[in-house]
CSV table of C-alpha atoms and ligand atoms in Angstrom, one decimal:
chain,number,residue,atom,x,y,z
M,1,UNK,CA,-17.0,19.7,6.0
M,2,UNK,CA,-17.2,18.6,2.3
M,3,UNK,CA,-13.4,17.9,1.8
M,4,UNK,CA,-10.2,16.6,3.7
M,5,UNK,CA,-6.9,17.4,2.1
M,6,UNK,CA,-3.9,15.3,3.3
M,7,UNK,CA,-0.8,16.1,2.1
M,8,UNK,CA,2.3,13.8,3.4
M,9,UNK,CA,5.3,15.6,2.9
M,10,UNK,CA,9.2,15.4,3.2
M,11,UNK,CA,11.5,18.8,3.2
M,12,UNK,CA,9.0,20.2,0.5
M,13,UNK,CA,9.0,24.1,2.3
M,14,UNK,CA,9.8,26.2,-1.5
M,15,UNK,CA,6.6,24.0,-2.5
M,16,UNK,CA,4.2,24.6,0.1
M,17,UNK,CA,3.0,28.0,0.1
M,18,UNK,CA,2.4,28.0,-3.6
M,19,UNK,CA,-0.1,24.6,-3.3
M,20,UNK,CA,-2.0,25.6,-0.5
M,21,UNK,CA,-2.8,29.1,-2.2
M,22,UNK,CA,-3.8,26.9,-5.3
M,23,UNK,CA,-5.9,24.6,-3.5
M,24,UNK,CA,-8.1,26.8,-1.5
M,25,UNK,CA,-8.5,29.3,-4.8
M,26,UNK,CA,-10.0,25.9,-6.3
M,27,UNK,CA,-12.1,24.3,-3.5
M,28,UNK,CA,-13.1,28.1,-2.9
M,29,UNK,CA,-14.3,28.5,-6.5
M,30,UNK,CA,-16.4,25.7,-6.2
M,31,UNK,CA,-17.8,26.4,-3.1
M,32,UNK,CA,-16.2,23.1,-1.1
M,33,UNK,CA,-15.7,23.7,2.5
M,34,UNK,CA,-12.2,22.0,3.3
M,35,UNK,CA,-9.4,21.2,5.8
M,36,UNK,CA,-5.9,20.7,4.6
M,37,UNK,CA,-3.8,18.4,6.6
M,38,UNK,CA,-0.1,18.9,6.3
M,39,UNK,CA,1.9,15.9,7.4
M,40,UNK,CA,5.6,16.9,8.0
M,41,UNK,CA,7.2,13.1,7.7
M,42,UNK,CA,10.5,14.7,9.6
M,43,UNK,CA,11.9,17.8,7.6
M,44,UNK,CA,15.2,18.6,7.9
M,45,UNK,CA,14.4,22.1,5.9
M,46,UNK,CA,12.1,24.8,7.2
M,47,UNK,CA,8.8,23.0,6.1
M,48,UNK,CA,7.6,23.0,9.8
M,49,UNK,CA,7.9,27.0,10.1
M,50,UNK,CA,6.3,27.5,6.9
M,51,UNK,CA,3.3,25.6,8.4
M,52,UNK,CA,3.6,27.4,11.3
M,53,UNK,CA,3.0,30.2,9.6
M,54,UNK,CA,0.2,29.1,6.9
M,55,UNK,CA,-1.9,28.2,10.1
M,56,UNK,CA,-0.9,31.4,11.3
M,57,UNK,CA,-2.9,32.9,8.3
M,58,UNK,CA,-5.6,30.3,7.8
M,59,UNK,CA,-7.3,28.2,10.3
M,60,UNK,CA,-8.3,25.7,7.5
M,61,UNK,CA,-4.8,24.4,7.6
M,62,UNK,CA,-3.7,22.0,9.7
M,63,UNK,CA,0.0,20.4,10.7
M,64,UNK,CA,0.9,17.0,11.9
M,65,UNK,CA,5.0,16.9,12.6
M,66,UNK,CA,6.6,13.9,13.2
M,67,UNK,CA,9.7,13.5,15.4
M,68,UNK,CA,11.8,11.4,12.5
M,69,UNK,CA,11.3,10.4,9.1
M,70,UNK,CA,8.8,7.5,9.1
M,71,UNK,CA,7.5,7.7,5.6
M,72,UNK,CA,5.1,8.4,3.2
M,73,UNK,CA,2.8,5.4,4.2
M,74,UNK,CA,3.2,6.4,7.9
M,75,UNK,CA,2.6,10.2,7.1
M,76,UNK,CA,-0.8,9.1,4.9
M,77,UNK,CA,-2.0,7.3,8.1
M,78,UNK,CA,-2.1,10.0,10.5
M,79,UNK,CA,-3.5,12.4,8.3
M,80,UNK,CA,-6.2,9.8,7.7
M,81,UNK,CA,-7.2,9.2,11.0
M,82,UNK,CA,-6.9,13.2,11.9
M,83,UNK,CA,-9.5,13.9,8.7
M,84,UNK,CA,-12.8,15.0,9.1
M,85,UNK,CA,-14.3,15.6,5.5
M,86,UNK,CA,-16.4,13.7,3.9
M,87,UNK,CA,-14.1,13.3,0.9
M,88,UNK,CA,-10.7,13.0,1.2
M,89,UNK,CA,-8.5,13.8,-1.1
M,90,UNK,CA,-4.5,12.8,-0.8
M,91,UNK,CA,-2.0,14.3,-3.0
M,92,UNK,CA,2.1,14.8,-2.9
M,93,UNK,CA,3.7,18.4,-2.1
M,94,UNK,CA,5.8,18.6,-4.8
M,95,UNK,CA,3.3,20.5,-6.8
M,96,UNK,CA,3.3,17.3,-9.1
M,97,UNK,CA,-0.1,16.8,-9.1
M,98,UNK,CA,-2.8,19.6,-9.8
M,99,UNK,CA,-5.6,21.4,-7.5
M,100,UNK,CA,-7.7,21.5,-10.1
M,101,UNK,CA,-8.4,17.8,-10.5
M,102,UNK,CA,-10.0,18.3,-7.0
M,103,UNK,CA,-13.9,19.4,-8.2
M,104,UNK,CA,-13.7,16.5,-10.4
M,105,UNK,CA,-12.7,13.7,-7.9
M,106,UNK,CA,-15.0,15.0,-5.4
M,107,UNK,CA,-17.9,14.9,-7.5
M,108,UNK,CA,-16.9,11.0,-8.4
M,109,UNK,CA,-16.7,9.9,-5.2
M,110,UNK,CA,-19.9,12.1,-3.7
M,111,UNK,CA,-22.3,11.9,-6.9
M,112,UNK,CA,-20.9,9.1,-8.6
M,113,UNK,CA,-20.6,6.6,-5.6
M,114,UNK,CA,-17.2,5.7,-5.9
M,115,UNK,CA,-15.3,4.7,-2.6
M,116,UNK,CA,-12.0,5.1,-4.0
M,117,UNK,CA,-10.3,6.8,-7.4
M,118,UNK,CA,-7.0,6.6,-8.3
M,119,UNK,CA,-5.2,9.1,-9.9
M,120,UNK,CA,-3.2,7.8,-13.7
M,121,UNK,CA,-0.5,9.9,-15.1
M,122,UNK,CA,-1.6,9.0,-18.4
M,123,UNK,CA,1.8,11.4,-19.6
M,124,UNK,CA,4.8,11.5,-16.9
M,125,UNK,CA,7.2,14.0,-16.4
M,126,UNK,CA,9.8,12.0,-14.7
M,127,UNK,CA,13.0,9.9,-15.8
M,128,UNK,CA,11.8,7.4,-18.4
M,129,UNK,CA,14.3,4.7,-17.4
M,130,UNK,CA,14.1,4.7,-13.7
M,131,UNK,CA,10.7,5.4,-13.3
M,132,UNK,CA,8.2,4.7,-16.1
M,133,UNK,CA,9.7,1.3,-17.0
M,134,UNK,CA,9.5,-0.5,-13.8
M,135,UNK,CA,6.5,1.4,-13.0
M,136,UNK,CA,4.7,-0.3,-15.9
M,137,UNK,CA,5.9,-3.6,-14.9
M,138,UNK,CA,4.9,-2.7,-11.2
M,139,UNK,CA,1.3,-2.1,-12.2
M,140,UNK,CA,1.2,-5.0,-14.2
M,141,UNK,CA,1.9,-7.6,-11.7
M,142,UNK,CA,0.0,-5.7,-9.2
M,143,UNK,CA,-3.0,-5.6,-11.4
M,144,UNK,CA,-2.4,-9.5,-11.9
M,145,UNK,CA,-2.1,-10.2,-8.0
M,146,UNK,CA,-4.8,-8.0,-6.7
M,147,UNK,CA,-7.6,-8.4,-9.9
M,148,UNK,CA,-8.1,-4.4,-9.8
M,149,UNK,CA,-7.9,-2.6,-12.8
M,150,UNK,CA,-6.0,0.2,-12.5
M,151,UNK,CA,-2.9,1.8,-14.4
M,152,UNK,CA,-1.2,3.9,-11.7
M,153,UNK,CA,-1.3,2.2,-8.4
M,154,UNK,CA,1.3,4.1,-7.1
M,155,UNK,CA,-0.7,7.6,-8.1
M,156,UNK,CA,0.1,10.0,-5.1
M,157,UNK,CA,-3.7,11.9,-6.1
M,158,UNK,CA,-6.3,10.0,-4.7
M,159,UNK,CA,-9.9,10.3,-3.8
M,160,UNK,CA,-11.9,8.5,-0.8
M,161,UNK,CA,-15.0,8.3,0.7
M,162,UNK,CA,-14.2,8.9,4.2
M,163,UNK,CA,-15.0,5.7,5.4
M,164,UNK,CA,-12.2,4.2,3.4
M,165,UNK,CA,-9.5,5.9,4.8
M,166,UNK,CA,-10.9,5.5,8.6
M,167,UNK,CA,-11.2,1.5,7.9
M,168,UNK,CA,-7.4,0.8,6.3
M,169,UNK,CA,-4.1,1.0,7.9
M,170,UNK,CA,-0.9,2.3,5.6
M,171,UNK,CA,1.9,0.9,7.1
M,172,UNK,CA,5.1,-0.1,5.9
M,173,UNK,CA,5.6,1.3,2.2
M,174,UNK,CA,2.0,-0.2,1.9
M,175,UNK,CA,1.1,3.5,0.2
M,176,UNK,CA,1.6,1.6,-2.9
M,177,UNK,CA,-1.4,-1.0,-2.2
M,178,UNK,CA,-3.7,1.3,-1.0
M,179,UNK,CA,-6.5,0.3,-3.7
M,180,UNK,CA,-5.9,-3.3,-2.6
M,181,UNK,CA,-5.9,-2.4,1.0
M,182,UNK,CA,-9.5,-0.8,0.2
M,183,UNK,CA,-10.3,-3.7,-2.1
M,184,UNK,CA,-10.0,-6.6,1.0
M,185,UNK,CA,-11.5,-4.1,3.7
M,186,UNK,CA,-15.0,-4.8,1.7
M,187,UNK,CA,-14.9,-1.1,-0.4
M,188,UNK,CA,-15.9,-2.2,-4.5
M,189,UNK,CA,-16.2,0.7,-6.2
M,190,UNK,CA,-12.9,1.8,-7.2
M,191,UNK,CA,-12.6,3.8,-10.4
M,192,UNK,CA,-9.6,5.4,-12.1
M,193,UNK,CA,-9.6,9.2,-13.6
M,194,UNK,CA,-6.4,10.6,-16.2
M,195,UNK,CA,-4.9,12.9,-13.8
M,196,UNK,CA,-2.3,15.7,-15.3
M,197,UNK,CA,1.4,14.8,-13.9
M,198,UNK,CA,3.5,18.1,-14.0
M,199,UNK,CA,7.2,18.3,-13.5
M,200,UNK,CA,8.6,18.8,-10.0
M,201,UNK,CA,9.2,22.8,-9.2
M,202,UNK,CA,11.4,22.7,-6.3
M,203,UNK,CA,13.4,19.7,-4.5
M,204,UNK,CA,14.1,16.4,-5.4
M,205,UNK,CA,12.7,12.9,-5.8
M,206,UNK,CA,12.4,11.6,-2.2
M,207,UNK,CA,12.4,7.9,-3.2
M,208,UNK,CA,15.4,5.6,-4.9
M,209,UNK,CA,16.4,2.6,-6.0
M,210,UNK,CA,15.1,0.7,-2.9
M,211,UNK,CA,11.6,1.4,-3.8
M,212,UNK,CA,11.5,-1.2,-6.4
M,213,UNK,CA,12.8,-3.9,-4.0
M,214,UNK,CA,10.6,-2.8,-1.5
M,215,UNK,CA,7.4,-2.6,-3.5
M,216,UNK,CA,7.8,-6.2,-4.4
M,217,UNK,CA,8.3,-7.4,-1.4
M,218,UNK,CA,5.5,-5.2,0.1
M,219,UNK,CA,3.3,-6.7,-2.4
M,220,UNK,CA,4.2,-10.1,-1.5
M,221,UNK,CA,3.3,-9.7,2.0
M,222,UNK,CA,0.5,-8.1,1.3
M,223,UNK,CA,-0.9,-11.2,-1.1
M,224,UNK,CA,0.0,-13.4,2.0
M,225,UNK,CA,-1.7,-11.3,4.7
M,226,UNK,CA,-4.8,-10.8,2.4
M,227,UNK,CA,-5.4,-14.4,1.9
M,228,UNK,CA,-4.1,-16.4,4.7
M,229,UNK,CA,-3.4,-13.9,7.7
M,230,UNK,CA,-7.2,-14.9,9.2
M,231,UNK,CA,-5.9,-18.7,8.3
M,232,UNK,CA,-2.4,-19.1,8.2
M,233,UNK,CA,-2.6,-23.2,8.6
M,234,UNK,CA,-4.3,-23.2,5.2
M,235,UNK,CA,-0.9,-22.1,3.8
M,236,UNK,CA,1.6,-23.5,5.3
M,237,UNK,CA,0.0,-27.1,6.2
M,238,UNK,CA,-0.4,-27.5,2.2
M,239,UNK,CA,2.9,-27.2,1.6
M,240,UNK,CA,4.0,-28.8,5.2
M,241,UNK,CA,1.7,-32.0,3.7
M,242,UNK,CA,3.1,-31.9,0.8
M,243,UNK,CA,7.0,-31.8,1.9
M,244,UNK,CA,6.2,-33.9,4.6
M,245,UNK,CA,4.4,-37.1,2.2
M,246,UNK,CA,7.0,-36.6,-0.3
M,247,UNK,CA,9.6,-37.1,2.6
M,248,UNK,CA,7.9,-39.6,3.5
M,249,UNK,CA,7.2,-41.7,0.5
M,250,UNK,CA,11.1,-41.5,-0.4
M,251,UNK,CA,11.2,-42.9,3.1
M,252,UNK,CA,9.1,-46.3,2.6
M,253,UNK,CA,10.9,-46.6,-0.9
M,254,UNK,CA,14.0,-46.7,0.4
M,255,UNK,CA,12.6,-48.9,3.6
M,256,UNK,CA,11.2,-51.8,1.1
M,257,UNK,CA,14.0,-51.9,-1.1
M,258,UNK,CA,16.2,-51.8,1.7
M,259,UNK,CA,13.8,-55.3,2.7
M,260,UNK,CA,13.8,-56.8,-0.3
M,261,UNK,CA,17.4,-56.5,-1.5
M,262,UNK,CA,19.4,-56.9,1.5
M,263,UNK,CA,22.4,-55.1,-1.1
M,264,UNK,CA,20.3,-52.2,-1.5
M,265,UNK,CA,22.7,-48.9,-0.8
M,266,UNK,CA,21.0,-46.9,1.3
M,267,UNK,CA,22.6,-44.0,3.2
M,268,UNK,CA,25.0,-42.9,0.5
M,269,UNK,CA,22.4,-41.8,-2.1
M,270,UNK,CA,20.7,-38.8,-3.5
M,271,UNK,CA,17.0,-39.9,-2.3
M,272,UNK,CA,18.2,-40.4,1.3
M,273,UNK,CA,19.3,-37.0,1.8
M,274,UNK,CA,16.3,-35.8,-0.2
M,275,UNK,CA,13.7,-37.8,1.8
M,276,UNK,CA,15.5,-36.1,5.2
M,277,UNK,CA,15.2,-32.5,3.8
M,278,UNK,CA,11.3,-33.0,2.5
M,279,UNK,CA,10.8,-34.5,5.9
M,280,UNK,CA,12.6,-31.3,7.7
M,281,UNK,CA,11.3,-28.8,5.9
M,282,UNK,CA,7.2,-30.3,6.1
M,283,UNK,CA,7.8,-30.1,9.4
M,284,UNK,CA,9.1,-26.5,9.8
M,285,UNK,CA,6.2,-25.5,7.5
M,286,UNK,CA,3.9,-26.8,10.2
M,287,UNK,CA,5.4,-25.5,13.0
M,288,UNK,CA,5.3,-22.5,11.2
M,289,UNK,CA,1.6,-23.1,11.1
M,290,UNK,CA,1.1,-23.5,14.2
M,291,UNK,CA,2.6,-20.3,15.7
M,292,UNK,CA,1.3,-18.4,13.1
M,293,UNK,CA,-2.1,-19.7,13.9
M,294,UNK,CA,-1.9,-19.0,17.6
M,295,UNK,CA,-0.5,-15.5,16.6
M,296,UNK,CA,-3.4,-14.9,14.4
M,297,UNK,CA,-5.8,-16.3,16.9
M,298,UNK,CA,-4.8,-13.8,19.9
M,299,UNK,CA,-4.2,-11.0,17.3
M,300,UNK,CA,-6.7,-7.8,18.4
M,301,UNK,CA,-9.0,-7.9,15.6
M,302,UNK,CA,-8.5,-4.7,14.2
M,303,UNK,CA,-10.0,-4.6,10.8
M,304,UNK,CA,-11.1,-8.2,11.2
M,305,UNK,CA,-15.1,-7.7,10.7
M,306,UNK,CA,-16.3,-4.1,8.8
M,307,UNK,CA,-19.9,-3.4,10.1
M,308,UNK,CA,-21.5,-1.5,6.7
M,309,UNK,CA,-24.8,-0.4,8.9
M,310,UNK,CA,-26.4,0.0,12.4
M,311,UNK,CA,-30.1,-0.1,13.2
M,312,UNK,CA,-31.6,0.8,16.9
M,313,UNK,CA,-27.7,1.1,18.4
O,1,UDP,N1,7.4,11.9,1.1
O,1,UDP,C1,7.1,11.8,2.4
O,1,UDP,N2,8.0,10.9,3.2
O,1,UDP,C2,9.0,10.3,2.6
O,1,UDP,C3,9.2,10.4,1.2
O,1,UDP,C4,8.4,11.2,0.5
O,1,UDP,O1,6.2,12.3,3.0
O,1,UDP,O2,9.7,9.5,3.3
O,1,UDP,C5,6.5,12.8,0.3
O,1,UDP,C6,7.2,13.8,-0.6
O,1,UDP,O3,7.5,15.0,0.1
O,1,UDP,C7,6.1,14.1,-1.6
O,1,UDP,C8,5.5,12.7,-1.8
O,1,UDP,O4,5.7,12.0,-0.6
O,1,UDP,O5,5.2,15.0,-1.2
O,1,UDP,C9,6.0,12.0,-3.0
O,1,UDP,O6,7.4,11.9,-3.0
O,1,UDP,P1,8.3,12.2,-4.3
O,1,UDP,O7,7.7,13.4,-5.0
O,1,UDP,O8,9.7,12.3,-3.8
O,1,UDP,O9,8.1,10.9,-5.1
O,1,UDP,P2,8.1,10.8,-6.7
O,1,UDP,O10,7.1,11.8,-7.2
O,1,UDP,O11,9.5,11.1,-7.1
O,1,UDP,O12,7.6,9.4,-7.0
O,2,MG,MG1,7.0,13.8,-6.8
C-alpha cells in the first residue's frame, strides 16, 4: 500500500463525507493505493455513524472510536500505529487542508527522500488576532529551541515516511512537536512545502485559549525530556552545585567573620537567610536528581536506541 491517510477528528460528521470522496478521487487519479484511517477522538455528533457507513461503502476506510475525548495528539497516535502505507499522510477533518496536496507530498517523501514534510499555510483563513499572532511567535521560539527550520509547526497536513510515525510517540498536546519528536528519534530530512489553508466549511474551532498555555509548557517539557530525560543528574546536579556552593560559601563568610569579630551580627541578616535557602534548594535539586535518575534508569527503554538496519537477523 503506497499511502496511509490518518485523519484525527472531533464531532466533524457535515465534513466527513465530502473529504473522503475528495481524497480517493485524488489518490485514485494518480494511481496511489491508500487506506484512510478515521480517528473519532470522542464525538458527541453523529461522526461515528457516518463512518459506519463510509466503511459500509468502501473497504479502504477505516475507523478507530475512542470511548472519550483524549485529543488530537492521542487520536494521531493510534492512527499511527494502525497505518500500514508506506507514506503517511495526516491531515485535519475540517476540510481545511486540501486532497490535492497529497501527489505532491507523497512524491517528496518517496522520490525525494524526505522523512518528514510539514505543511505551511503561507495565507491563513482563520482569526488574525487569536490565531496568526501567537502562532508566529509560537514558531519562532520553537524554531529557536529545536534548531528546525520550519514556519508552521503546528501544520495539521503532514507527510512521513512510515518509519517515522512507527518510531515517535504523540502524547500530551505533543502534536505540536511532532517535527522535533522526529528530529531527536534520529529522522534528518525534514522539509517544508506551502500548503493551501482554506476556510472551515462546517463546525467550529475545536481548540481555545488553553492551547497557547499548553503549547509552551509542552515545549518546555519537551526541551527537558530531549536533552536530559537519558541524564537527568546532568541538570539538576549543575544547578544543585551551584545552589549548594553558593550556600555554602555565604556560610564560611558568615562563619569567619563571625571568628574574627566576635560583634559580628549574624542571624539577623539578609545573607543568613540567603545562605539557608541556597543550601535548601541545592539540596532539593539533587534529590531531585537522584529520583529522577533511578526513574530514568528502570524506565522501559522505549524509543531509547533506533536500530536504522539489520543484516543476517
Ligand atoms: N481534533 C481532535 N480532537 C480534539 C480537537 C480537535 O481530533 O480534541 C481534530 C479536529 O476535529 C480537526 C483537527 O483536530 O480535525 C484540528 O482541529 P481544529 O480544526 O479545531 O483546529 P484549528 O484548525 O482551529 O487549529
Ligand atoms: Mg481547523
Amino acid at each position: 500500500m503506497n499511502l496511509s491517510l490518518v485523519v484525527p477528528l472531533l464531532d466533524e460528521a457535515e465534513s466527513l463525507p465530502e473529504l473522503c470522496d475528495w481524497i480517493k478521487r485524488v489518490c485514485t487519479a494518480n494511481n496511489l493505493t491508500f487506506e484512510i484511517i478515521l480517528v473519532d477522538d470522542g464525538s458527541a455528533d453523529d461522526s461515528w455513524t457516518v463512518i459506519e457507513s463510509l466503511r459500509a461503502a468502501d473497504d479502504r476506510i477505516k475507523g478507530i472510536k475512542f470511548q472519550r475525548n483524549y485529543g488530537k495528539s492521542a487520536a494521531l497516535n493510534e492512527g499511527f500505529k494502525a497505518a500500514q502505507g508506506d507514506v503517511v499522510i495526516t491531515m485535519d477533518a475540517d476540510l481545511q487542508d486540501s486532497p490535492d496536496e497529497i501527489p505532491e507530498l507523497y512524491q517528496m517523501i518517496s522520490v525525494e527522500g524526505y522523512d518528514l514534510v510539514s505543511g505551511w499555510k503561507k495565507v491563513r483563513y482563520d482569526n488574525k488576532l487569536t490565531k496568526n499572532l501567537p502562532s508566529k511567535l509560537f514558531n519562532a521560539v520553537t524554531r529557536k529551541v529545536s534548531d528546525i527550520h520550519l514556519h508552521d509547526f503546528n501544520c495539521g497536513l503532514k507527510a512521513y515516511r512510515k518509519k517515522v510515525v512507527k518510531s515517535i510517540e504523540v502524547y500530551g498536546e505533543m502534536h505540536r512537536y511532532i517535527p522535533v519528536l522526529a528530529k531527536w528519534a534520529g529522522f534528518k530530512k525534514i522539509g517544508e512545502k506551502v500548503v493551501e489553508h482554506r476556510k472551515r466549511k462546517y463546525g467550529i474551532s475545536k481548540f481555545g485559549w488553553s492551547r497557547f498555555i499548553n503549547g509552551f509548557l509542552d515545549l518546555l517539557s519537551i526541551s527537558f525530556v530531549g536533552k536530559f530525560s537519558k541524564r537527568p543528574m546532568h541538570f539538576f546536579g549543575l544547578w544543585g552545585s551551584i545552589f549548594f556552593l553558593l550556600g555554602l560559601g555565604m556560610t564560611i563568610y558568615l562563619v569567619i567573620a563571625k571568628i574574627v569579630l566576635p560583634d559580628f551580627p549574624l542571624t539577623n541578616r539578609p545573607p543568613f537567610y540567603l545562605a539557608l535557602v541556597a543550601i535548601l534548594i541545592g539540596m532539593q535539586l539533587f534529590l531531585a536528581g537522584f529520583v529522577s535518575e533511578l526513574v530514568a534508569r528502570n524506565a522501559p527503554g522505549r524509543n531509547a536506541y533506533l536500530v536504522e538496519d539489520k543484516i543476517g537477523l
